């Protein structure tokens, strides 16, 4: 026979259980028929490696979640752009500013659902990847929201617009969520502490928009 190293757990004290102790043992030729099983004794199958992998996954998931921006916009006392007192069918589009050598342009990021016959619309909650808004992580990235009156025939008519930064957008969302929109009734009456963006058209306030 020949001498090989084989794991002997009786030689490992509890306080050093992560170390590997071996003692020489004599193995006959037929023991070597299963070398994979033999050498598997030398490879740890549990311990800190598994824990570290789990922790890394959790951190990655947390970072990924932080890249998502979920929010809901609500229109407050929007001014109708229709005649004869009709309320209109508002929807909004979200844009980001893109600076190019030939001049700045606005790139559309999102187009909301249409809320029929309502001047205090609550649009559907949406989720955006922040990389869509700012690939560099710049919270001063300029964005704008344009509210339109949807028309079945003919071009949709602009009701108003506001511009801000993505940082201010998120700050307003966090502020309003902390207030829980507690006094919001859906008819244009809202908490005085909520942050609202004035919707403007040709120098005239056309209502307000809150973010939650």
Coordinates of C-alpha atoms in Angstrom, one line a residue:
X1 CA 0.0 0.0 0.0
X2 CA 0.9 3.7 -0.2
X3 CA 0.4 6.5 2.2
X4 CA -2.0 9.4 1.4
X5 CA -3.6 12.3 3.3
X6 CA -7.1 11.7 4.5
X7 CA -9.4 14.0 6.5
X8 CA -9.8 13.0 10.1
X9 CA -12.4 15.2 11.9
X10 CA -11.3 13.9 15.3
X11 CA -8.1 15.9 15.0
X12 CA -9.8 19.2 14.5
X13 CA -10.7 21.1 17.7
X14 CA -14.0 23.0 17.7
X15 CA -12.4 26.5 17.8
X16 CA -10.5 25.8 14.6
X17 CA -13.3 23.9 12.8
X18 CA -12.6 25.9 9.6
X19 CA -9.1 24.4 9.3
X20 CA -8.4 21.1 7.6
X21 CA -6.5 18.5 9.5
X22 CA -5.2 15.3 7.9
X23 CA -3.4 12.2 9.0
X24 CA -1.5 9.6 6.9
X25 CA -3.5 6.4 6.3
X26 CA -2.7 3.3 4.2
X27 CA -4.9 2.8 1.2
X28 CA -5.1 -0.4 -0.9
X29 CA -5.2 -0.2 -4.7
X30 CA -8.9 -0.7 -4.9
X31 CA -9.6 2.4 -2.7
X32 CA -8.3 4.5 -5.6
X33 CA -11.1 3.3 -7.9
X34 CA -13.1 6.3 -6.8
X35 CA -10.7 9.2 -6.7
X36 CA -13.4 11.9 -7.0
X37 CA -15.1 10.7 -3.9
X38 CA -11.7 10.6 -2.1
X39 CA -10.7 14.1 -3.1
X40 CA -14.2 15.4 -2.3
X41 CA -13.1 15.0 1.3
X42 CA -10.6 17.7 0.8
X43 CA -13.1 20.3 -0.6
X44 CA -15.3 22.3 1.9
X45 CA -19.0 22.2 1.0
X46 CA -20.4 24.7 3.4
X47 CA -19.2 27.6 5.6
X48 CA -18.5 31.2 4.9
X49 CA -18.5 30.8 1.1
X50 CA -22.3 30.2 0.9
X51 CA -23.0 33.0 3.3
X52 CA -20.9 35.5 1.3
X53 CA -22.6 34.5 -1.9
X54 CA -26.0 35.1 -0.4
X55 CA -25.0 38.5 1.0
X56 CA -23.6 39.6 -2.4
X57 CA -26.9 38.7 -4.1
X58 CA -28.8 40.7 -1.6
X59 CA -26.6 43.8 -2.1
X60 CA -27.0 43.5 -5.9
X61 CA -30.7 43.2 -5.6
X62 CA -30.8 46.3 -3.3
X63 CA -28.7 48.3 -5.7
X64 CA -30.9 47.2 -8.6
X65 CA -34.1 48.3 -6.7
X66 CA -32.5 51.7 -6.0
X67 CA -32.2 52.2 -9.8
X68 CA -36.0 52.1 -10.2
X69 CA -38.2 55.2 -9.8
X70 CA -41.9 54.4 -9.2
X71 CA -44.3 57.3 -9.0
X72 CA -47.8 58.5 -9.7
X73 CA -48.8 62.0 -11.0
X74 CA -52.1 63.7 -10.2
X75 CA -53.5 66.8 -11.9
X76 CA -55.1 69.4 -9.6
X77 CA -57.7 71.8 -11.0
X78 CA -56.5 71.7 -14.6
X79 CA -57.9 74.3 -16.9
X80 CA -60.0 72.9 -19.7
X81 CA -58.9 73.9 -23.2
X82 CA -62.2 72.9 -24.7
X83 CA -65.2 75.1 -25.4
X84 CA -68.6 75.0 -23.8
X85 CA -67.3 73.8 -20.4
X86 CA -66.3 70.3 -21.5
X87 CA -63.6 68.8 -19.1
X88 CA -61.4 67.1 -21.6
X89 CA -59.4 63.9 -21.5
X90 CA -55.9 64.6 -20.1
X91 CA -52.8 62.5 -20.3
X92 CA -49.1 63.4 -19.9
X93 CA -45.8 62.8 -21.6
X94 CA -42.5 62.8 -19.7
X95 CA -39.3 64.1 -21.5
X96 CA -35.6 64.5 -20.6
X97 CA -33.3 67.2 -22.0
X98 CA -30.6 65.9 -24.3
X99 CA -27.7 68.3 -25.0
X100 CA -26.2 67.9 -28.5
X101 CA -23.6 70.0 -30.4
X102 CA -26.3 71.3 -32.7
X103 CA -28.5 72.3 -29.7
X104 CA -30.6 70.8 -26.9
X105 CA -33.6 68.6 -27.7
X106 CA -36.2 66.7 -25.6
X107 CA -36.4 62.9 -25.7
X108 CA -39.7 61.3 -24.7
X109 CA -39.4 58.8 -21.8
X110 CA -43.0 57.9 -21.1
X111 CA -46.6 58.4 -22.4
X112 CA -49.3 58.0 -19.8
X113 CA -52.8 56.6 -19.9
X114 CA -55.8 58.9 -20.8
X115 CA -58.2 59.9 -18.0
X116 CA -61.6 60.7 -19.5
X117 CA -63.6 63.8 -18.7
X118 CA -61.6 64.7 -15.6
X119 CA -59.7 67.9 -14.6
X120 CA -58.3 66.3 -11.5
X121 CA -56.9 63.1 -13.0
X122 CA -55.0 60.4 -11.2
X123 CA -52.8 58.8 -13.8
X124 CA -51.6 55.2 -13.4
X125 CA -48.5 54.5 -11.3
X126 CA -45.4 53.9 -13.4
X127 CA -41.9 52.7 -12.9
X128 CA -38.8 54.0 -14.8
X129 CA -35.2 52.8 -14.8
X130 CA -33.2 55.8 -13.6
X131 CA -30.6 54.9 -16.3
X132 CA -33.2 55.9 -18.8
X133 CA -33.4 59.4 -17.2
X134 CA -29.7 60.0 -16.3
X135 CA -27.0 57.5 -17.4
X136 CA -24.4 59.5 -15.5
X137 CA -26.4 59.7 -12.2
X138 CA -26.6 63.5 -12.4
X139 CA -29.6 64.5 -10.3
X140 CA -29.6 67.9 -12.0
X141 CA -30.7 66.2 -15.2
X142 CA -33.6 68.4 -16.6
X143 CA -36.9 66.8 -17.3
X144 CA -40.3 68.2 -18.3
X145 CA -43.9 67.0 -18.1
X146 CA -46.4 68.1 -20.8
X147 CA -50.1 67.5 -20.2
X148 CA -52.3 67.2 -23.3
X149 CA -56.0 67.0 -23.9
X150 CA -56.5 63.8 -25.9
X151 CA -58.5 64.2 -29.1
X152 CA -60.0 61.3 -31.1
X153 CA -59.7 63.3 -34.3
X154 CA -57.1 66.0 -35.0
X155 CA -54.0 66.8 -33.0
X156 CA -53.9 66.6 -29.2
X157 CA -53.9 70.0 -27.6
X158 CA -51.4 71.0 -25.0
X159 CA -52.9 72.0 -21.6
X160 CA -49.6 73.0 -19.9
X161 CA -46.1 72.1 -19.1
X162 CA -43.6 72.2 -16.2
X163 CA -39.8 71.7 -16.1
X164 CA -37.7 70.6 -13.2
X165 CA -34.7 68.3 -12.4
X166 CA -34.9 64.6 -11.6
X167 CA -33.5 65.4 -8.2
X168 CA -36.3 67.8 -7.4
X169 CA -38.8 65.4 -8.9
X170 CA -37.7 62.7 -6.4
X171 CA -37.5 65.1 -3.5
X172 CA -41.1 66.2 -4.2
X173 CA -42.2 62.6 -4.4
X174 CA -40.6 61.7 -1.0
X175 CA -42.0 64.8 0.6
X176 CA -45.6 64.1 -0.6
X177 CA -45.3 60.4 0.4
X178 CA -44.2 61.4 3.9
X179 CA -47.4 63.5 4.1
X180 CA -49.3 60.4 2.8
X181 CA -51.5 62.7 0.7
X182 CA -53.7 62.6 3.7
X183 CA -56.1 65.3 2.7
X184 CA -56.4 64.4 -1.0
X185 CA -60.0 63.9 -2.0
X186 CA -59.7 63.5 -5.8
X187 CA -61.6 66.8 -6.5
X188 CA -58.6 69.1 -6.5
X189 CA -58.4 69.7 -2.8
X190 CA -55.1 68.6 -1.5
X191 CA -52.7 68.8 1.5
X192 CA -51.2 72.3 1.7
X193 CA -47.8 70.7 2.6
X194 CA -47.7 68.8 -0.7
X195 CA -45.2 69.9 -3.3
X196 CA -47.0 70.9 -6.5
X197 CA -45.6 71.9 -9.9
X198 CA -47.4 74.7 -11.7
X199 CA -48.6 73.7 -15.1
X200 CA -47.9 76.7 -17.4
X201 CA -49.0 77.7 -20.9
X202 CA -48.1 81.0 -22.5
X203 CA -47.3 82.5 -19.1
X204 CA -50.6 81.4 -17.6
X205 CA -51.1 78.9 -14.8
X206 CA -53.2 76.0 -16.1
X207 CA -53.4 74.0 -12.9
X208 CA -51.0 72.0 -10.8
X209 CA -49.4 68.5 -10.8
X210 CA -48.4 66.6 -7.7
X211 CA -46.2 63.5 -7.6
X212 CA -46.6 60.5 -5.2

